[in-house]
Short mmCIF file of C-alpha atoms in Angstrom, two decimals:
data_model
loop_
_atom_site.label_atom_id
_atom_site.label_comp_id
_atom_site.label_asym_id
_atom_site.label_seq_id
_atom_site.Cartn_x
_atom_site.Cartn_y
_atom_site.Cartn_z
CA UNK G 20 44.74 55.63 4.18
CA UNK G 21 46.64 52.42 3.49
CA UNK G 22 44.83 49.27 2.36
CA UNK G 23 46.37 45.95 3.36
CA UNK G 24 45.54 42.25 3.61
CA UNK G 25 47.12 40.42 6.55
CA UNK G 26 47.42 36.72 5.81
CA UNK G 27 47.94 33.90 8.36
CA UNK G 28 47.27 36.19 11.30
CA UNK G 29 45.66 35.19 14.62
CA UNK G 30 43.22 37.95 15.67
CA UNK G 31 42.23 38.71 19.27
CA UNK G 32 38.45 38.28 19.35
CA UNK G 33 36.16 37.84 22.36
CA UNK G 34 39.04 37.47 24.79
CA UNK G 35 41.06 34.91 22.84
CA UNK G 36 43.41 34.62 19.89
CA UNK G 37 41.64 32.72 17.13
CA UNK G 38 43.14 30.35 14.58
CA UNK G 39 45.13 31.86 11.73
CA UNK G 40 42.96 33.68 9.21
CA UNK G 41 42.98 36.65 6.83
CA UNK G 42 42.21 40.24 7.84
CA UNK G 43 41.39 42.88 5.24
CA UNK G 44 41.71 46.59 5.98
CA UNK G 45 40.19 48.98 3.46
CA UNK G 46 40.08 52.77 3.94
CA UNK G 47 41.00 52.33 7.58
CA UNK G 48 38.17 49.89 8.38
CA UNK G 49 38.09 46.11 8.88
CA UNK G 50 36.31 44.53 5.89
CA UNK G 51 35.38 41.03 4.75
CA UNK G 52 37.38 41.51 1.55
CA UNK G 53 39.65 43.97 -0.20
CA UNK G 54 39.90 45.26 -3.79
CA UNK G 55 42.05 43.40 -6.26
CA UNK G 56 45.66 44.55 -6.10
CA UNK G 57 45.64 45.30 -2.36
CA UNK G 58 49.07 44.49 -0.85
CA UNK G 59 49.18 41.12 0.93
CA UNK G 60 51.42 40.54 3.96
CA UNK G 61 51.90 36.98 5.23
CA UNK G 62 52.70 37.19 8.95
CA UNK G 63 53.11 33.41 9.47
CA UNK G 64 50.82 32.94 12.45
CA UNK G 65 51.68 36.11 14.36
CA UNK G 66 49.16 37.71 16.72
CA UNK G 67 46.88 40.61 15.77
CA UNK G 68 46.52 42.58 19.00
CA UNK G 69 44.21 45.59 19.37
CA UNK G 70 46.48 48.62 19.21
CA UNK G 71 47.79 49.87 22.54
CA UNK G 72 46.97 52.99 24.55
CA UNK G 73 49.70 54.83 26.44
CA UNK G 74 49.22 56.46 29.81
CA UNK G 75 51.86 59.07 30.58
CA UNK G 76 53.35 60.44 27.37
CA UNK G 77 55.31 63.68 27.22
CA UNK G 78 56.95 64.79 23.96
CA UNK G 79 58.07 68.12 25.55
CA UNK G 80 57.45 70.26 22.45
CA UNK G 81 57.07 73.24 22.11
CA UNK G 82 59.07 74.44 25.12
CA UNK G 83 61.72 71.70 24.86
CA UNK G 84 61.66 70.78 21.20
CA UNK G 85 65.45 70.76 21.42
CA UNK G 86 64.98 67.39 23.16
CA UNK G 87 62.04 65.84 21.31
CA UNK G 88 59.16 66.81 19.05
CA UNK G 89 55.59 65.77 18.36
CA UNK G 90 56.82 64.18 15.15
CA UNK G 91 59.30 62.06 17.09
CA UNK G 92 56.55 61.01 19.47
CA UNK G 93 54.13 59.96 16.74
CA UNK G 94 56.85 57.94 15.02
CA UNK G 95 57.55 56.22 18.34
CA UNK G 96 53.86 55.46 18.83
CA UNK G 97 53.58 53.90 15.37
CA UNK G 98 56.67 51.75 15.89
CA UNK G 99 55.29 50.51 19.19
CA UNK G 100 51.71 49.90 18.01
CA UNK G 101 49.99 52.67 20.01
CA UNK G 102 46.86 54.24 18.58
CA UNK G 103 46.47 56.81 21.34
CA UNK G 104 47.66 58.11 24.65
CA UNK G 105 47.05 60.38 27.60
CA UNK G 106 49.25 63.45 27.21
CA UNK G 107 50.62 65.51 30.09
CA UNK G 108 53.76 67.58 29.59
CA UNK G 109 55.82 68.70 32.57
CA UNK G 110 57.36 71.45 30.42
CA UNK G 111 54.07 72.66 28.90
CA UNK G 112 51.26 72.82 31.48
CA UNK G 113 47.80 73.12 29.93
CA UNK G 114 46.46 75.60 32.47
CA UNK G 115 44.32 77.80 30.23
CA UNK G 116 42.08 77.49 27.21
CA UNK G 117 44.60 79.03 24.79
CA UNK G 118 47.22 76.45 25.71
CA UNK G 119 44.65 73.67 25.36
CA UNK G 120 43.65 74.81 21.87
CA UNK G 121 47.29 74.93 20.80
CA UNK G 122 48.10 71.53 22.32
CA UNK G 123 45.09 69.81 20.77
CA UNK G 124 45.89 71.30 17.37
CA UNK G 125 49.46 70.01 17.56
CA UNK G 126 48.50 66.57 18.85
CA UNK G 127 45.37 65.96 16.78
CA UNK G 128 46.50 66.38 13.20
CA UNK G 129 48.22 63.00 12.83
CA UNK G 130 45.12 60.88 13.40
CA UNK G 131 46.12 59.40 16.76
CA UNK G 132 43.63 59.36 19.64
CA UNK G 133 45.43 61.71 22.03
CA UNK G 134 43.64 62.85 25.16
CA UNK G 135 45.06 65.82 27.08
CA UNK G 136 45.25 66.36 30.83
CA UNK G 137 44.65 69.89 32.03
CA UNK G 138 46.82 71.26 34.83
CA UNK G 139 45.33 71.60 38.29
CA UNK G 140 47.22 74.83 38.84
CA UNK G 141 49.04 77.46 36.83
CA UNK G 142 52.51 76.41 35.65
CA UNK G 143 52.44 73.53 38.16
CA UNK G 144 53.62 75.98 40.82
CA UNK G 145 50.83 75.25 43.36
CA UNK G 146 50.11 78.96 43.77
CA UNK G 147 47.05 79.73 41.62
CA UNK G 148 44.27 77.53 40.27
CA UNK G 149 44.11 76.67 36.58
CA UNK G 150 41.02 77.50 34.52
CA UNK G 151 39.56 74.06 35.16
CA UNK G 152 35.95 74.77 34.20
CA UNK G 153 36.97 76.31 30.87
CA UNK G 154 39.42 73.46 30.28
CA UNK G 155 36.68 70.91 30.95
CA UNK G 156 34.42 72.66 28.44
CA UNK G 157 37.34 72.55 26.01
CA UNK G 158 37.56 68.77 26.26
CA UNK G 159 40.37 67.83 28.63
CA UNK G 160 40.33 64.22 29.80
CA UNK G 161 40.90 65.22 33.41
CA UNK G 162 43.31 67.22 35.52
CA UNK G 163 46.87 66.37 36.49
CA UNK G 164 49.66 67.57 38.74
CA UNK G 165 52.42 67.39 36.10
CA UNK G 166 54.23 65.02 38.47
CA UNK G 167 54.99 68.03 40.66
CA UNK G 168 54.18 68.79 44.29
CA UNK G 169 50.52 69.65 44.80
CA UNK G 170 51.19 72.25 47.51
CA UNK G 171 49.57 72.64 50.90
CA UNK G 172 46.54 70.66 52.03
CA UNK G 173 44.42 73.81 51.84
CA UNK G 174 45.51 74.50 48.27
CA UNK G 175 44.84 70.87 47.32
CA UNK G 176 41.37 71.17 48.80
CA UNK G 177 40.69 74.33 46.78
CA UNK G 178 41.85 72.60 43.60
CA UNK G 179 39.64 69.58 44.17
CA UNK G 180 36.58 71.59 45.22
CA UNK G 181 36.82 73.78 42.14
CA UNK G 182 37.60 70.89 39.81
CA UNK G 183 34.82 68.76 41.26
CA UNK G 184 32.31 70.93 39.42
CA UNK G 185 33.59 69.53 36.13
CA UNK G 186 32.99 65.86 37.11
CA UNK G 187 36.45 65.06 35.71
CA UNK G 188 38.98 62.66 37.24
CA UNK G 189 42.13 63.98 38.91
CA UNK G 190 45.50 62.35 38.15
CA UNK G 191 48.19 62.52 40.83
CA UNK G 192 51.68 61.16 41.39
CA UNK G 193 51.98 60.89 45.18
CA UNK G 194 55.48 62.08 46.01
CA UNK G 195 56.72 64.05 49.00
CA UNK G 196 59.75 65.96 47.78
CA UNK G 197 60.80 67.00 51.29
CA UNK G 198 61.02 63.36 52.40
CA UNK G 199 62.76 62.35 49.17
CA UNK G 200 65.24 65.16 49.86
CA UNK G 201 67.31 64.72 46.75
CA UNK G 202 67.31 60.91 46.85
CA UNK G 203 67.74 58.91 43.66
CA UNK G 204 67.13 55.27 44.61
CA UNK G 205 64.86 53.30 46.91
CA UNK G 206 65.76 53.61 50.59
CA UNK G 207 66.76 50.25 52.03
CA UNK G 208 69.56 47.73 52.21
CA UNK G 209 70.61 48.38 48.64
CA UNK G 210 70.92 52.16 49.02
CA UNK G 211 72.94 51.58 52.20
CA UNK G 212 75.22 49.14 50.37
CA UNK G 213 76.07 51.53 47.53
CA UNK G 214 76.16 54.57 49.79
CA UNK G 215 73.55 56.54 47.87
CA UNK G 216 70.80 58.61 49.44
CA UNK G 217 67.50 56.77 49.31
CA UNK G 218 63.84 57.73 48.89
CA UNK G 219 61.68 56.08 51.60
CA UNK G 220 58.36 54.50 50.66
CA UNK G 221 56.73 57.02 52.99
CA UNK G 222 57.51 59.64 50.33
CA UNK G 223 54.76 57.85 48.41
CA UNK G 224 52.42 56.60 51.11
CA UNK G 225 52.04 59.82 53.14
CA UNK G 226 50.88 62.02 50.24
CA UNK G 227 48.86 59.09 48.89
CA UNK G 228 46.92 58.84 52.16
CA UNK G 229 46.19 62.58 51.98
CA UNK G 230 45.00 62.30 48.38
CA UNK G 231 42.75 59.34 49.11
CA UNK G 232 41.29 61.02 52.18
CA UNK G 233 40.60 64.18 50.18
CA UNK G 234 38.93 62.08 47.49
CA UNK G 235 36.74 60.36 50.09
CA UNK G 236 35.90 63.63 51.84
CA UNK G 237 35.09 65.66 48.72
CA UNK G 238 33.72 62.87 46.54
CA UNK G 239 36.21 63.54 43.74
CA UNK G 240 37.26 60.67 41.42
CA UNK G 241 41.00 60.14 41.38
CA UNK G 242 43.68 58.24 39.48
CA UNK G 243 47.01 57.45 41.11
CA UNK G 244 49.91 57.42 38.66
CA UNK G 245 52.84 55.01 38.91
CA UNK G 246 52.18 53.09 42.12
CA UNK G 247 55.52 51.72 43.30
CA UNK G 248 55.10 49.93 46.64
CA UNK G 249 53.17 47.23 48.42
CA UNK G 250 52.17 49.69 51.15
CA UNK G 251 50.67 52.07 48.58
CA UNK G 252 48.60 49.25 47.09
CA UNK G 253 47.25 48.40 50.53
CA UNK G 254 46.17 52.02 51.03
CA UNK G 255 44.35 51.98 47.69
CA UNK G 256 42.60 48.70 48.53
CA UNK G 257 41.45 50.10 51.86
CA UNK G 258 40.21 53.32 50.26
CA UNK G 259 38.14 51.35 47.73
CA UNK G 260 36.57 49.38 50.57
CA UNK G 261 35.50 52.74 51.99
CA UNK G 262 33.85 53.68 48.71
CA UNK G 263 36.54 55.94 47.24
CA UNK G 264 36.44 56.15 43.43
CA UNK G 265 40.14 55.59 42.75
CA UNK G 266 41.94 53.93 39.86
CA UNK G 267 45.69 53.44 39.49
CA UNK G 268 48.43 52.28 37.15
CA UNK G 269 51.92 50.84 37.38
CA UNK G 270 54.84 52.01 35.28
CA UNK G 271 56.43 49.48 32.92
CA UNK G 272 59.84 49.95 34.52
CA UNK G 273 58.59 49.37 38.06
CA UNK G 274 57.18 46.04 36.88
CA UNK G 275 60.37 44.91 35.20
CA UNK G 276 63.15 46.32 37.41
CA UNK G 277 63.95 46.60 41.11
CA UNK G 278 66.52 48.52 43.13
CA UNK G 279 69.06 45.70 42.99
CA UNK G 280 69.44 46.29 39.25
CA UNK G 281 70.46 49.89 39.87
CA UNK G 282 73.84 48.41 40.88
CA UNK G 283 74.87 48.83 37.24
CA UNK G 284 74.38 52.60 37.73
CA UNK G 285 72.63 52.69 34.36
CA UNK G 286 71.32 56.24 34.34
CA UNK G 287 68.27 55.18 32.35
CA UNK G 288 67.16 53.57 35.62
CA UNK G 289 67.28 56.97 37.29
CA UNK G 290 63.50 57.34 37.32
CA UNK G 291 60.91 59.49 39.05
CA UNK G 292 59.78 57.85 41.30
CA UNK G 293 62.60 55.31 41.77
CA UNK G 294 62.17 51.58 41.31
CA UNK G 295 61.57 49.82 44.63
CA UNK G 296 62.51 46.47 46.17
CA UNK G 297 61.96 43.04 44.65
CA UNK G 298 59.20 42.46 47.24
CA UNK G 299 57.45 45.64 46.05
CA UNK G 300 57.82 44.52 42.45
CA UNK G 301 56.19 41.18 43.29
CA UNK G 302 53.35 43.06 45.00
CA UNK G 303 52.83 45.17 41.88
CA UNK G 304 52.47 42.04 39.76
CA UNK G 305 49.96 40.71 42.28
CA UNK G 306 48.10 44.02 42.15
CA UNK G 307 47.76 43.65 38.39
CA UNK G 308 46.56 40.07 38.77
CA UNK G 309 43.87 40.81 41.38
CA UNK G 310 42.65 44.01 39.71
CA UNK G 311 43.92 46.49 42.31
CA UNK G 312 45.96 48.03 39.49
CA UNK G 313 43.90 48.70 36.36
CA UNK G 314 46.57 49.42 33.77
CA UNK G 315 50.24 49.51 32.83
CA UNK G 316 51.51 53.02 32.10
CA UNK G 317 54.21 53.81 29.56
CA UNK G 318 55.54 57.12 30.95
CA UNK G 319 57.51 57.99 27.83
CA UNK G 320 59.84 60.81 28.87
CA UNK G 321 62.72 61.66 26.50
CA UNK G 322 66.00 62.96 27.95
CA UNK G 323 69.03 64.36 26.13
CA UNK G 324 71.93 61.92 25.82
CA UNK G 325 74.29 64.36 27.56
CA UNK G 326 71.87 64.50 30.50
CA UNK G 327 72.12 60.73 30.88
CA UNK G 328 75.83 60.23 30.16
CA UNK G 329 76.77 61.59 33.59
CA UNK G 330 77.04 60.22 37.13
CA UNK G 331 73.86 58.46 38.22
CA UNK G 332 72.93 61.10 40.79
CA UNK G 333 73.43 63.91 38.24
CA UNK G 334 71.25 62.38 35.52
CA UNK G 335 67.85 63.79 34.59
CA UNK G 336 65.23 61.20 35.65
CA UNK G 337 63.12 59.52 33.00
CA UNK G 338 63.01 56.84 30.31
CA UNK G 339 61.42 56.27 26.91
CA UNK G 340 59.40 53.14 26.26
CA UNK G 341 56.83 53.49 23.44
CA UNK G 342 58.87 51.60 20.86
CA UNK G 343 59.75 48.61 23.05
CA UNK G 344 56.92 48.32 25.59
CA UNK G 345 55.18 45.43 23.86
CA UNK G 346 58.19 43.09 23.42
CA UNK G 347 59.46 44.04 26.88
CA UNK G 348 56.16 43.16 28.54
CA UNK G 349 54.06 40.77 26.47
CA UNK G 350 55.48 37.34 27.31
CA UNK G 351 55.80 38.19 31.01
CA UNK G 352 52.26 39.55 31.12
CA UNK G 353 50.75 36.51 29.42
CA UNK G 354 52.70 34.09 31.62
CA UNK G 355 51.49 35.78 34.81
CA UNK G 356 48.07 37.15 33.85
CA UNK G 357 46.93 35.41 30.67
CA UNK G 358 46.37 36.83 27.21
CA UNK G 359 43.01 38.49 27.90
CA UNK G 360 44.27 40.43 30.90
CA UNK G 361 47.46 41.37 29.02
CA UNK G 362 45.38 43.05 26.31
CA UNK G 363 43.26 44.78 28.94
CA UNK G 364 46.13 46.37 30.87
CA UNK G 365 47.90 47.56 27.70
CA UNK G 366 44.94 48.61 25.55
CA UNK G 367 41.37 48.74 26.79
CA UNK G 368 41.84 49.73 30.45
CA UNK G 369 44.27 52.62 29.80
CA UNK G 370 41.86 53.92 27.15
CA UNK G 371 38.92 53.71 29.56
CA UNK G 372 40.84 55.61 32.24
CA UNK G 373 41.61 58.37 29.73
CA UNK G 374 38.04 58.45 28.43
CA UNK G 375 39.16 57.35 24.97
CA UNK G 376 37.50 54.96 22.54
CA UNK G 377 38.43 51.31 23.08
CA UNK G 378 39.49 49.57 19.87
CA UNK G 379 38.64 46.05 18.74
CA UNK G 380 39.17 43.88 15.67
CA UNK G 381 35.48 43.50 14.89
CA UNK G 382 34.36 43.79 11.21
CA UNK G 383 33.24 47.29 10.31
CA UNK G 384 35.26 48.91 13.10
CA UNK G 385 38.04 51.44 12.65
CA UNK G 386 41.25 49.49 12.16
CA UNK G 387 43.88 49.86 14.88
CA UNK G 388 46.11 46.86 15.53
CA UNK G 389 49.66 45.71 16.10
CA UNK G 390 50.99 42.46 14.62
CA UNK G 391 53.28 40.74 17.10
CA UNK G 392 55.34 37.56 16.97
CA UNK G 393 55.80 36.34 20.58
CA UNK G 394 58.48 33.91 19.40
CA UNK G 395 60.58 36.53 17.66
CA UNK G 396 63.31 38.68 19.18
CA UNK G 397 63.93 42.41 19.31
CA UNK G 398 67.49 43.69 19.48
CA UNK G 399 67.25 47.09 21.13
CA UNK G 400 69.71 49.52 19.53
CA UNK G 401 69.82 53.27 19.08
CA UNK G 402 68.02 52.75 15.73
CA UNK G 403 65.05 51.26 17.61
CA UNK G 404 64.04 54.66 18.90
CA UNK G 405 62.51 57.64 17.12
CA UNK G 406 64.06 61.04 17.63
CA UNK G 407 67.57 61.70 18.81
CA UNK G 408 67.27 60.16 22.29
CA UNK G 409 67.80 56.62 23.54
CA UNK G 410 67.30 56.85 27.31
CA UNK G 411 65.95 53.34 27.83
CA UNK G 412 67.22 50.76 30.32
CA UNK G 413 66.56 48.16 27.60
CA UNK G 414 69.16 49.65 25.25
CA UNK G 415 71.60 46.91 24.24
CA UNK G 416 69.29 44.09 25.36
CA UNK G 417 67.54 41.41 23.33
CA UNK G 418 63.83 41.20 24.14
CA UNK G 419 61.51 38.23 23.64
CA UNK G 420 58.96 39.01 20.94
CA UNK G 421 58.95 41.22 17.86
CA UNK G 422 56.56 43.76 16.37
CA UNK G 423 56.11 42.89 12.69
CA UNK G 424 54.02 45.93 11.89
CA UNK G 425 51.16 48.10 13.08
CA UNK G 426 48.13 49.69 11.52
CA UNK G 427 47.45 52.91 13.38
CA UNK G 428 46.28 56.34 12.23
CA UNK G 429 45.44 54.80 8.85
CA UNK G 430 49.01 53.71 8.07
CA UNK G 431 50.43 50.20 7.83
CA UNK G 432 54.12 49.75 8.49
#
């Protein structure tokens, strides 16, 4: 493990950033002092933020290691200051104990705190139940749908009734594929203007209502992934008032973009689900502010360059974000929510949802932090990203704020 002394750094302690001080990290632990000869890094008043936790990461290996690998993903996490994440691969469903053992072995050797979602059904085909009880005994964080259709209401009920025995949380992306019907952008004035088939908000709200009603009926805790609309937030608020145990997150791109910006036809904004209207985006920010939304999700999904350098409607949906999430979000989060809440939605709350350990900068604790200069700038180029993909809508932009280094998995850099 690396030893390092961070000089002139402002640590986040007890909900605030303190005055500039010195932080010593020895053998991966915060200490009062360090041995003589330990490297000293002067960060000139930059912030020491507890390392981040990513909801929604998919490195696609082993089935699609031609696109991306675990190694690429861990490099991306280190560059972005993430100490852990909730892993769910659309290409590699963890639907049995053998797959779980293999996935945990691949994800656990680098020292990151990776929690794995088990699949609710075999191969995400909504035909046969996954081995949920065995998966729970094997240590999955919960059960997910792989961002695929969950099947009929009867099959959903069977999944939830069986999974309820494990006391684990279920993670769903509410999306009605029949209503979306091959749409690529939000249905509304903008989709009409550009002449592109739209996805109505009801493609989110109708399955969401079913999920929430099932959760209320069967008493199963649930997490809703990537809320996109004001109407969906209202359904979640109403369900909580009725006693439903439901948490939710918002994707980084749905916070920072709206359908009007799809006018550029940047295929990195071809996302699943699509970004919504500016009014919906404002509602998502309000949902973060009032606590309706617990966390910001990263949803790091690598796509081959040739699958993005096509017409918008032919592109594979998805974007990568681990490396640039902090500079893309930090200043906007702190302006709207304050520094304490910004740390919560990027670090502690995502970790709590995944059942992971929450990190802090307290003396004697395991060291996991990211050093960030909110006054710096980040020029996003192809070299910013790990691996051979660059499917980010921020490519070519200059972001406010700069990561100076991170200490995660025992490595400073």
